[in-house]
Coordinates of C-alpha atoms and ligand atoms in Angstrom, one line a residue:
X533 CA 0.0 0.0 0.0
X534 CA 1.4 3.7 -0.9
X535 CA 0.7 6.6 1.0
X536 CA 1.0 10.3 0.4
X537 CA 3.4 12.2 2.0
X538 CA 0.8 14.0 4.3
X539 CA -1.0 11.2 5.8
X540 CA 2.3 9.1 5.9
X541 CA 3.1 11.6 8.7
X542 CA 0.0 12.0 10.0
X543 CA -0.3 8.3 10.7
X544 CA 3.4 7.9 11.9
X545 CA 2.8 10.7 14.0
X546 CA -0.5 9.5 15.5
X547 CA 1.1 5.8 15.9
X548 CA 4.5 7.1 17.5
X549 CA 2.5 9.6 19.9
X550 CA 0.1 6.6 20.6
X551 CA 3.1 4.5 21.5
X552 CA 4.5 6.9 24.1
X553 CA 0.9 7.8 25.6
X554 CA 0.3 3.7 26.0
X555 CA 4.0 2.4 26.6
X556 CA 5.8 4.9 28.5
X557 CA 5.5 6.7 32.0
X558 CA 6.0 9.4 33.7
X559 CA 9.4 11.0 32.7
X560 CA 9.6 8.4 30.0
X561 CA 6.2 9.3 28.9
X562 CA 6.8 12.9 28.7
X563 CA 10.1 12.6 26.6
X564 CA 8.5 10.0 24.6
X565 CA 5.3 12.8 23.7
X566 CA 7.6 15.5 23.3
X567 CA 9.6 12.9 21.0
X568 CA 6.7 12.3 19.1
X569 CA 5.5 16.0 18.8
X570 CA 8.8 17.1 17.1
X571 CA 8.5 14.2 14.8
X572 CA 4.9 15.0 13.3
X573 CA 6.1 18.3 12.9
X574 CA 9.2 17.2 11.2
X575 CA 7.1 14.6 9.0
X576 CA 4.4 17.6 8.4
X577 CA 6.9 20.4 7.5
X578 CA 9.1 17.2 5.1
X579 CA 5.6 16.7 3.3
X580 CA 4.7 20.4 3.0
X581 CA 8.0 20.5 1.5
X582 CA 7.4 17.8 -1.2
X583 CA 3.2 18.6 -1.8
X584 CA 3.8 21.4 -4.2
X585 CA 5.4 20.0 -6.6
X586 CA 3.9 16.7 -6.9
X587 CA 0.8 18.3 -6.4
X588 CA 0.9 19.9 -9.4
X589 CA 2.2 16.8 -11.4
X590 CA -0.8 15.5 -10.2
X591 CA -3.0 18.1 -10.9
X592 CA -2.1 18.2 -14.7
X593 CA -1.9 14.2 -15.3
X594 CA -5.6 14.2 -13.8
X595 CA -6.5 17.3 -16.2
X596 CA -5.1 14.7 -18.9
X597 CA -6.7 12.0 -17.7
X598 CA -10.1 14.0 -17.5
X599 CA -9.2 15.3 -21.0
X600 CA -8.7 11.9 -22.3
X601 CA -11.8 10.6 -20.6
X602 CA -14.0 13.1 -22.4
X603 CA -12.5 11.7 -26.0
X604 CA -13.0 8.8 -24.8
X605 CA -16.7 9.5 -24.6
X606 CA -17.2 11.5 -27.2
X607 CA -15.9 8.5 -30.2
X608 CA -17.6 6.3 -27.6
X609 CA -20.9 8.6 -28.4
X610 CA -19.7 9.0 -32.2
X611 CA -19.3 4.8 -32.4
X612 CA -22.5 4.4 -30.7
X613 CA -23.9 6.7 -33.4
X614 CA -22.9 5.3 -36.3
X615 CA -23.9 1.7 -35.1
X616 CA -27.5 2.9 -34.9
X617 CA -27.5 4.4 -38.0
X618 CA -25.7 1.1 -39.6
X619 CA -28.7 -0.9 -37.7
X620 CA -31.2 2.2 -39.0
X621 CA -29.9 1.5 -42.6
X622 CA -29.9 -2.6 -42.6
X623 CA -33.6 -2.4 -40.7
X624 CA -34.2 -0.1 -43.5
X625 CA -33.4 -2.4 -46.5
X626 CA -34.5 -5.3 -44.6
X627 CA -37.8 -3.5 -44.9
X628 CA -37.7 -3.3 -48.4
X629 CA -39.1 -6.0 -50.8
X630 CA -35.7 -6.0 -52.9
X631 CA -33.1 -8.8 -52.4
X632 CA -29.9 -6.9 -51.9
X633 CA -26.2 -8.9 -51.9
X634 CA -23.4 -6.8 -52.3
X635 CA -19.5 -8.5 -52.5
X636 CA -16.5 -7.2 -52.9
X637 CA -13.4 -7.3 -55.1
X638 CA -12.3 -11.0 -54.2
X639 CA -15.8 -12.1 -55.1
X640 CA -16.6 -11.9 -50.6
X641 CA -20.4 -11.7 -49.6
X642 CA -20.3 -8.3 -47.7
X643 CA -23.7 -7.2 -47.8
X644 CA -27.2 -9.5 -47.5
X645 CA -30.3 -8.2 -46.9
X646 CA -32.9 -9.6 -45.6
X647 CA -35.2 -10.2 -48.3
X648 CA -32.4 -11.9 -50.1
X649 CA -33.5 -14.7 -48.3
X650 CA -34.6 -16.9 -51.5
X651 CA -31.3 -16.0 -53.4
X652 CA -29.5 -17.5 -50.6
X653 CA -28.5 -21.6 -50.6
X654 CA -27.1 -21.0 -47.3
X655 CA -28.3 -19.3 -43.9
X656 CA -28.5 -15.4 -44.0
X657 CA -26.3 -15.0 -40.5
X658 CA -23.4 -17.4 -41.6
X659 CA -23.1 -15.7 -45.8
X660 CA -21.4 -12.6 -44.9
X661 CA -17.2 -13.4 -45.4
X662 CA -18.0 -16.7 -47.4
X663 CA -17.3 -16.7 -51.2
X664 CA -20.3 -15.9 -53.2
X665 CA -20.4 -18.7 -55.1
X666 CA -20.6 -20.4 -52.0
X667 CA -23.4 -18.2 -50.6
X668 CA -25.4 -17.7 -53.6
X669 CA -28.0 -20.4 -54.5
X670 CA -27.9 -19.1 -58.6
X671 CA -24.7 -19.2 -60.6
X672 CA -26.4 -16.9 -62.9
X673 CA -26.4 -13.9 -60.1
X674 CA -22.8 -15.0 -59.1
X675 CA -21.4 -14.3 -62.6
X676 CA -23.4 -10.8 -63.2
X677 CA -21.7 -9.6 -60.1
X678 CA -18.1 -10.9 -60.9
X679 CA -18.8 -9.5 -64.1
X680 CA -19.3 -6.0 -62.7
X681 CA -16.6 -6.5 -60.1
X682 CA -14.0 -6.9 -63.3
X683 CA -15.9 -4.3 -65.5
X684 CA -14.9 -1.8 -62.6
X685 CA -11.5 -3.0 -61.9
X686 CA -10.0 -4.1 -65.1
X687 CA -8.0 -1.8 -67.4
X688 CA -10.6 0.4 -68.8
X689 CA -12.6 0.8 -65.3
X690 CA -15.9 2.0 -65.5
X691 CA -18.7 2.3 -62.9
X692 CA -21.5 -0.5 -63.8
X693 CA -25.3 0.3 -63.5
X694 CA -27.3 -1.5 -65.5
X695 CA -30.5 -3.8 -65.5
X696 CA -31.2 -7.3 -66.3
X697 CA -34.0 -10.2 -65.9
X698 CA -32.7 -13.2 -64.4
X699 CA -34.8 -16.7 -63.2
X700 CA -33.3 -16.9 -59.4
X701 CA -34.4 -18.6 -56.4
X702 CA -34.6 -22.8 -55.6
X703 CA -34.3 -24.4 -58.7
X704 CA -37.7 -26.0 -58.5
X705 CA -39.6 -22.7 -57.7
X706 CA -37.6 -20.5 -59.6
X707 CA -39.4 -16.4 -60.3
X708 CA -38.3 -14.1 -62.3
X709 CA -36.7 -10.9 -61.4
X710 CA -35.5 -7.5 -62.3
X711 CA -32.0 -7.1 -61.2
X712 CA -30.6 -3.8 -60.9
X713 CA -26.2 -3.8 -61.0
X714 CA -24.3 -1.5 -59.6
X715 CA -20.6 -0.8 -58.1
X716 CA -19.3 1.2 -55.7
X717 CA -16.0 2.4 -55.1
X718 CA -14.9 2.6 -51.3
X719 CA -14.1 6.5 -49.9
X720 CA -10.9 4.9 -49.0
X721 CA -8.4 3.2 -50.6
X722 CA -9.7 1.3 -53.7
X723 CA -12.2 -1.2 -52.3
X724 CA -14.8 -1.6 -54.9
X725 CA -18.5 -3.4 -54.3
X726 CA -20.8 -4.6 -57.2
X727 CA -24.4 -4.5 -55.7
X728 CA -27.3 -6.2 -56.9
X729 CA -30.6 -5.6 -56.2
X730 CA -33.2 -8.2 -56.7
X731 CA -37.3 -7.5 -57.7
X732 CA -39.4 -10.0 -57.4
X733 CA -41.9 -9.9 -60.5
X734 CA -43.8 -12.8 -60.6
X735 CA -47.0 -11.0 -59.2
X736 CA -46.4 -7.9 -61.1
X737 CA -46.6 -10.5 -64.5
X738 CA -49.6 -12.7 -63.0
X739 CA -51.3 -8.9 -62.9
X740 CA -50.4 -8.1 -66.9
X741 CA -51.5 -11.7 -67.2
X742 CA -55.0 -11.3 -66.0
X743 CA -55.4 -7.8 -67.4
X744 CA -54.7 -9.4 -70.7
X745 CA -57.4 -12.0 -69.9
X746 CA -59.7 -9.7 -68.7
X747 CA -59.4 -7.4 -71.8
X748 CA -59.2 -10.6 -74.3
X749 CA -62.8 -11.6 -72.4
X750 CA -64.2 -8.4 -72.4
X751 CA -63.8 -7.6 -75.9
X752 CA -65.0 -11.3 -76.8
X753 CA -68.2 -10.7 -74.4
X754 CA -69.4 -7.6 -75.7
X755 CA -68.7 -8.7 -79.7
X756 CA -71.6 -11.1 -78.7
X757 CA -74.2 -8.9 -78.1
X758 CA -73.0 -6.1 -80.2
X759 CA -73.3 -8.6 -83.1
X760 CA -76.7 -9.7 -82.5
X761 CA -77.4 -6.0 -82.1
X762 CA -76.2 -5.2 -85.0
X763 CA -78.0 -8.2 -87.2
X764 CA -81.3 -7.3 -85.8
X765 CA -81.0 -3.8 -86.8
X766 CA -79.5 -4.7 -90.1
X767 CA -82.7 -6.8 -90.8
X768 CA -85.1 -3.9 -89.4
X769 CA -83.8 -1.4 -92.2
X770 CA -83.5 -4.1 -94.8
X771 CA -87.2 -4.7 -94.7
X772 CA -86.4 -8.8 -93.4
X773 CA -89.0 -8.2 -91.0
X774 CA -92.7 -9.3 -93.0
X775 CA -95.1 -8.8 -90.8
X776 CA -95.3 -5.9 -87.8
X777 CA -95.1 -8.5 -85.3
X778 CA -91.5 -9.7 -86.5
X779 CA -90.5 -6.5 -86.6
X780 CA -91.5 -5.4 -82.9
X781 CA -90.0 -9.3 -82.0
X782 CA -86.4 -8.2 -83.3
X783 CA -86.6 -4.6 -81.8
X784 CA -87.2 -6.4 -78.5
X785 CA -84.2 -8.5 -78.9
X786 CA -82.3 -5.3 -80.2
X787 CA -83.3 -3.9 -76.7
X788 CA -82.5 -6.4 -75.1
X789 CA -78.8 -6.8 -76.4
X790 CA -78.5 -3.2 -75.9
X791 CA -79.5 -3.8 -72.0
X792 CA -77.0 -6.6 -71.9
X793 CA -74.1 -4.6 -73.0
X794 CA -74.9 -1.8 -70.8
X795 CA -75.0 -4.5 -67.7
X796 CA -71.8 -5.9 -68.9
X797 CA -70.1 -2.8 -69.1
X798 CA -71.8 -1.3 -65.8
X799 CA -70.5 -4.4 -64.3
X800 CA -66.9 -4.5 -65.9
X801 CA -66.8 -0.5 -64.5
X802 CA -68.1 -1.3 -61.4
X803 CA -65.2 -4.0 -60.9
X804 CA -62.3 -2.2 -62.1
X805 CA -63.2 0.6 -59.8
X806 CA -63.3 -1.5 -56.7
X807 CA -60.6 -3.6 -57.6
X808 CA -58.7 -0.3 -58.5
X809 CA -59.5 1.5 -55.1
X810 CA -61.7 3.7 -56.8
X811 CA -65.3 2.5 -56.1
X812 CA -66.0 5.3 -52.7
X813 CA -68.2 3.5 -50.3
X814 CA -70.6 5.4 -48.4
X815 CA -70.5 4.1 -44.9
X816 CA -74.0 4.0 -43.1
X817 CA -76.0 1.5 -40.7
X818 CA -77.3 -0.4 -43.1
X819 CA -80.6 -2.7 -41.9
X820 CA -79.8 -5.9 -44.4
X821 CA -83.5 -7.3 -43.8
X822 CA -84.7 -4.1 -45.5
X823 CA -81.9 -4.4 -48.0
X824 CA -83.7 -7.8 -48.6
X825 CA -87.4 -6.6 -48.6
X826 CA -86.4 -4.0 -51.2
X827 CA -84.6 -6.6 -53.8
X828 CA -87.4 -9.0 -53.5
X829 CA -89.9 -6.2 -54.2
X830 CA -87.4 -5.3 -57.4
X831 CA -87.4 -8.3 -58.5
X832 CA -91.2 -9.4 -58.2
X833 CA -92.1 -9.1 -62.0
X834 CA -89.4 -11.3 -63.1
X835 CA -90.1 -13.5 -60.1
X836 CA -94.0 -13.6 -61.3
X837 CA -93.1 -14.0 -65.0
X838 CA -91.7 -17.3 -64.0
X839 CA -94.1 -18.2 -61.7
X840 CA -91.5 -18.5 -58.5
X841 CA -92.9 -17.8 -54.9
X842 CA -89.8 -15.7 -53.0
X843 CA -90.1 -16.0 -49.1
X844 CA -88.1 -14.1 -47.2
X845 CA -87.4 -15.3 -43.3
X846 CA -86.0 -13.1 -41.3
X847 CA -84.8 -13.7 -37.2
X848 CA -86.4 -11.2 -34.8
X849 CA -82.9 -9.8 -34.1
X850 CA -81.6 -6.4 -35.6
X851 CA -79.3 -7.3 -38.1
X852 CA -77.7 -3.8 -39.1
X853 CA -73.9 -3.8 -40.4
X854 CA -71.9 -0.8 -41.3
X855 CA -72.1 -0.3 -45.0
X856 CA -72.5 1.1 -48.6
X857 CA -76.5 0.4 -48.8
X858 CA -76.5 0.5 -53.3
X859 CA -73.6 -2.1 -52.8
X860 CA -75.2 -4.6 -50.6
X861 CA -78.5 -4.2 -52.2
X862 CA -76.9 -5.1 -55.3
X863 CA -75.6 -8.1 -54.2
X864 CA -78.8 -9.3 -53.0
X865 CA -80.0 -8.5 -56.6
X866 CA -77.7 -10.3 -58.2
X867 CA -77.7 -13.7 -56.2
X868 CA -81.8 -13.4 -56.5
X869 CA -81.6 -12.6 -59.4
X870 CA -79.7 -15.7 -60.2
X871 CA -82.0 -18.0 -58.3
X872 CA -85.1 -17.1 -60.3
X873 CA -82.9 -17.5 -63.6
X874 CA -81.3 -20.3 -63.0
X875 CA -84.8 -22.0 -60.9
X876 CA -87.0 -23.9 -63.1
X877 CA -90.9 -22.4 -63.9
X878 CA -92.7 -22.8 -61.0
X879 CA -90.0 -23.2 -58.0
X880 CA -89.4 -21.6 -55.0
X881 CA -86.6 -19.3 -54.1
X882 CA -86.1 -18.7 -50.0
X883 CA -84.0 -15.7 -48.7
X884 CA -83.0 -15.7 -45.0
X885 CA -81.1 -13.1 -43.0
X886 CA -80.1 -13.7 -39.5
X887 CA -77.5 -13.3 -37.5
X888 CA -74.2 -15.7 -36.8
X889 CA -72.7 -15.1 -32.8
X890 CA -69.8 -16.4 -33.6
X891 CA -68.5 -14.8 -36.5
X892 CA -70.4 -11.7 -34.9
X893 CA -71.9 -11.1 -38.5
X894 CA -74.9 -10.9 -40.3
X895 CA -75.5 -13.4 -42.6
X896 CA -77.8 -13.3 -45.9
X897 CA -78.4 -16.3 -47.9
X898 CA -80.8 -16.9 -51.3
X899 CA -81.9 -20.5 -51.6
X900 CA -83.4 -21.6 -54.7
X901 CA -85.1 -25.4 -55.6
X902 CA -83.1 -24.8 -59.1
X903 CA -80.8 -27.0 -61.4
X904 CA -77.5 -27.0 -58.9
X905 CA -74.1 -26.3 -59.9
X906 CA -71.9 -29.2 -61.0
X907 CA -69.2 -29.5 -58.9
X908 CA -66.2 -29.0 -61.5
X909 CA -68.1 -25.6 -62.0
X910 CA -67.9 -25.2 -58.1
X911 CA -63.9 -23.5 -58.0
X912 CA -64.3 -21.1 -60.7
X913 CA -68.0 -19.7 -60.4
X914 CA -66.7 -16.4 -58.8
X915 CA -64.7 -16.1 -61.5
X916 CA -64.8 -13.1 -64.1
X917 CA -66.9 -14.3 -67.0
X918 CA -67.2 -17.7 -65.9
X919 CA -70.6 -19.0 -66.9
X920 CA -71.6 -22.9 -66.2
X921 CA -72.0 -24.0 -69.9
X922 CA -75.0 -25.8 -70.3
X923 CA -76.6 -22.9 -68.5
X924 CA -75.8 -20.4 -71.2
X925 CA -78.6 -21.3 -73.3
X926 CA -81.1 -21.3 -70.3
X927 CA -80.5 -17.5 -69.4
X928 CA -78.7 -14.6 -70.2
X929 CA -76.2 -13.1 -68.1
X930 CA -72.8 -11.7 -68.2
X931 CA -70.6 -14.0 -66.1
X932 CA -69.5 -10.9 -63.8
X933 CA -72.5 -10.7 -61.5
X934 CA -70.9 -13.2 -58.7
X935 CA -67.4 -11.9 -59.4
X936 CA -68.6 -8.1 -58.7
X937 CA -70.7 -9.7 -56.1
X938 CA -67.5 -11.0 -54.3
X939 CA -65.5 -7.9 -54.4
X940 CA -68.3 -5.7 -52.7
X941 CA -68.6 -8.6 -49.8
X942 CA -64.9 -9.0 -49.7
X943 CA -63.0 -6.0 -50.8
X944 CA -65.4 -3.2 -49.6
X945 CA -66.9 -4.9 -46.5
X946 CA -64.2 -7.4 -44.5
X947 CA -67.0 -10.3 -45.3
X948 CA -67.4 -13.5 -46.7
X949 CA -69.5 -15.3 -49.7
X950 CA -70.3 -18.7 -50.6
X951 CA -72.1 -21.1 -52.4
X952 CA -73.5 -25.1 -51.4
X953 CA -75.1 -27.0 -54.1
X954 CA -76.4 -30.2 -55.4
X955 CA -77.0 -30.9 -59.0
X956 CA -80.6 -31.1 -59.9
X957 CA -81.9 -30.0 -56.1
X958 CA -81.1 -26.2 -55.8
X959 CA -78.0 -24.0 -54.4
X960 CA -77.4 -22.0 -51.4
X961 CA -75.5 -18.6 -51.9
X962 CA -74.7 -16.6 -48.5
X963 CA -72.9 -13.8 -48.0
X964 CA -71.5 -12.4 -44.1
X965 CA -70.9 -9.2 -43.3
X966 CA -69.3 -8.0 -39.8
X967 CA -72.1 -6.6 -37.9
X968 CA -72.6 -2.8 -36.9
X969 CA -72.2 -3.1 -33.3
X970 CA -72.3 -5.9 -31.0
X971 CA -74.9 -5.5 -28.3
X972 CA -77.9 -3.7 -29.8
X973 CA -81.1 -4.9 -28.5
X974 CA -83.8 -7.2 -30.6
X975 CA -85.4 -6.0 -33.3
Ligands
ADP256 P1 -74.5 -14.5 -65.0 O1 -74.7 -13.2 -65.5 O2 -74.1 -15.5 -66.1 O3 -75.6 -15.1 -64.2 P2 -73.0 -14.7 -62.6 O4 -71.6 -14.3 -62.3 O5 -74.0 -14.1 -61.7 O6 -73.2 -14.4 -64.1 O7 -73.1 -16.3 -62.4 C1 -72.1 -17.1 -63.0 C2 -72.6 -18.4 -63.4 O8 -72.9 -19.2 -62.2 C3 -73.9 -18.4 -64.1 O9 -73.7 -18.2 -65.5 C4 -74.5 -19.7 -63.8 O10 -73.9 -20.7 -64.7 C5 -74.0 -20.0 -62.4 N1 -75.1 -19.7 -61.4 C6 -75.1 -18.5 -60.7 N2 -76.2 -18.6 -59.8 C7 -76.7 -19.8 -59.9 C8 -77.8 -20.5 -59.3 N3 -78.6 -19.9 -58.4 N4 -78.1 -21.8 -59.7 C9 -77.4 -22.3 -60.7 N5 -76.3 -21.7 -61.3 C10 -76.0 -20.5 -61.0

């Protein structure tokens, strides 16, 4: 143990005073206190002595050390810094749906983020360091990023940034994707990266697939009725009509293509625009056994022209949701509509709204004692244009009513639709909706 000069003569002092109070006495003690006294002041007056100088010495190496402390702290606080940004930055492009890898100029992974995930044939936390032919599941992504790596280090060095579509991912599932390629040079020294980031486009070309389809159908569904349109007409002006009854007989099929193309286009808008984002929905409490009461009543004359008896059974509860009131009264349309189409002369459609605890929704449903769906039909009936074949002759219809049907239920409201059916016995459609708010008293 070191002591200071002050308190080394303070405590030899103390203990040689201590000594002559406790060992010595009378004569002996007073020459052994006076003994003592000259010594602590001999001690005190040999440290006041030394204490300046040192003193100082000390006082500058702790400025130092204080100095040195407070750099210390501040790259502490500038490290700390820059690690939160790095862990900002990665969180960042981990965030992102691109598949970045980045390597270096000895072909080292040094960057992986974490939607790279599928381009890697190893696990994320272990690629960074390896090789990237080691690390990288496609040989094809390997080779465009050597490439850049010797595009920007070779003789004529030039920065790469370019674009290219490469198939990457497990060789059984592989996707397509757009692969930007670029290289960096390091602010230091003359590190060089080549970075590739990855796009996934598999959904964006499933998209430009069905638009195709959709436009392809479209085009195909209203040549149909524009055709027959136009051959009526044709035969009105060319005097093929002999007698005035003929002639009011192909004006009313005229009109009635003409009704059928404005459905079919009403119907193709009314899709796009939901599916688009478009369609606005006007929220209200919307009571669905009044939304039921008033398509029934629409629907009565083509109901009675086909002799069908509609019921409608509803449960003494309230049954309100929240709600765009056109858009849920058109659904009801269409799947009545259906039922008294697609219902033999003479049957009997049912409607039922009532209310499901456990899904807390309200549920609407339109049976019908009709022909039944097949049950190949069954997985595409929702469908766009999808029309059960040996039904087309039976009735006329568009093939969109279900599929718009789906996207109000679905898209616009957070519900559910469906369909049970037996061949040659009837169907049930039924559509939930969430309900307005749990708790309201019976109806
Ligand atoms: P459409 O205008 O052709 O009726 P939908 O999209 O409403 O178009 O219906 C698609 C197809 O589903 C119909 O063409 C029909 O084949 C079948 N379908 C719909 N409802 C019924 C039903 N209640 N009974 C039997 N088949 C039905």
């Amino acid at each position: 143990m070191f002591l200071d000069p002050y308190t080394f003569a303070l405590v030899s002092g103390c203990l040689a005073c201590a000594l002559g109070i406790v060992l010595g006495r009378g004569a002996t003690r007073r020459q052994v206190a006076r003994r003592c006294a000259s010594l602590f002041a001999e001690r005190a007056d040999a440290s006041a002595k030394v204490a300046p100088m040192e003193l100082e010495a000390a006082a500058a190496a702790a400025t130092r050390l204080r100095r040195l402390q407070g750099e210390v702290r501040d790259h502490e606080t500038v490290r700390r810094a820059a690690e939160a940004r790095a862990r900002r930055l990665e969180r960042v492009l981990d965030s992102l749906d691109h598949a970045t890898v980045a390597i270096d100029r000895f072909g080292e992974m040094k960057l992986v983020s974490g939607g790279a995930d599928p381009l890697l044939g190893v696990a994320r936390d272990t690629a960074i360091g390896r090789k990237a032919a080691e690390s990288l599941r496609n040989p094809a992504l390997v080779e465009a990023l050597q490439s850049a790596i010797d595009a920007a280090t070779g003789p004529d060095a030039a920065a790469v940034n370019r674009r290219l579509e490469l198939e990457l991912g497990p060789d059984a599932a592989l996707r397509p994707y757009e692969v930007r390629l670029a290289t960096l040079r390091e602010e230091r020294g003359d590190g060089v990266l080549a970075v590739a980031s990855a796009r996934d486009l598999t959904a964006e070309r499933e998209l430009a697939r069905l638009k195709d389809e959709f436009v392809s159908q479209a085009s195909h569904e209203l040549r149909t009725p524009l055709a027959s349109l136009r051959a009526y007409l044709e035969m009105i002006s060319d005097g093929e009509a002999a007698t005035e009854e003929e002639r009011a007989e192909f004006l009313r099929i005229a009109t009635e293509e003409t009704e059928r193309l404005s459905r079919l286009l009403d119907n193709m808008l009314n899709i796009s625009r939901i599916e688009s984002g478009l369609r606005h929905v006007e929220r209200t409490e919307v009571d669905l056994k009044a939304t039921v009461r008033r398509a029934v009543e629409a629907l009565d004359a083509q109901a009675r022209e086909r002799s069908i008896m509609v019921a409608v059974r509803t449960a003494a509860v309230d049954c309100t949701v929240d709600g765009d009131a056109d858009l849920l009264l058109e659904v009801v349309q269409n799947l009545l509509s259906n039922a008294i189409k697609y219902t033999p002369e003479g049957g009997r459609v049912t409607v039922h709204v009532d209310t499901d605890p456990l899904t807390r929704s309200v549920v609407a449903s339109v049976t019908d004692t009709g022909l039944g769906i097949p049950p190949d039909a069954m997985p595409r009936l929702f469908d766009k244009f999808y029309r059960v074949e040996n039904f087309r002759r039976l009735a006329k219809g568009t093939g969109l009513g279900l599929n718009l049907c789906k996207s109000i239920v679905e898209n616009l409201h957070g519900g559910q639709i469906g369909v049970e059916s037996t061949v040659g016995r009837g169907s049930r459609f039924w559509f939930s909706v969430p309900v307005a708010n749990v708790g309201r008293k019976a109806a």
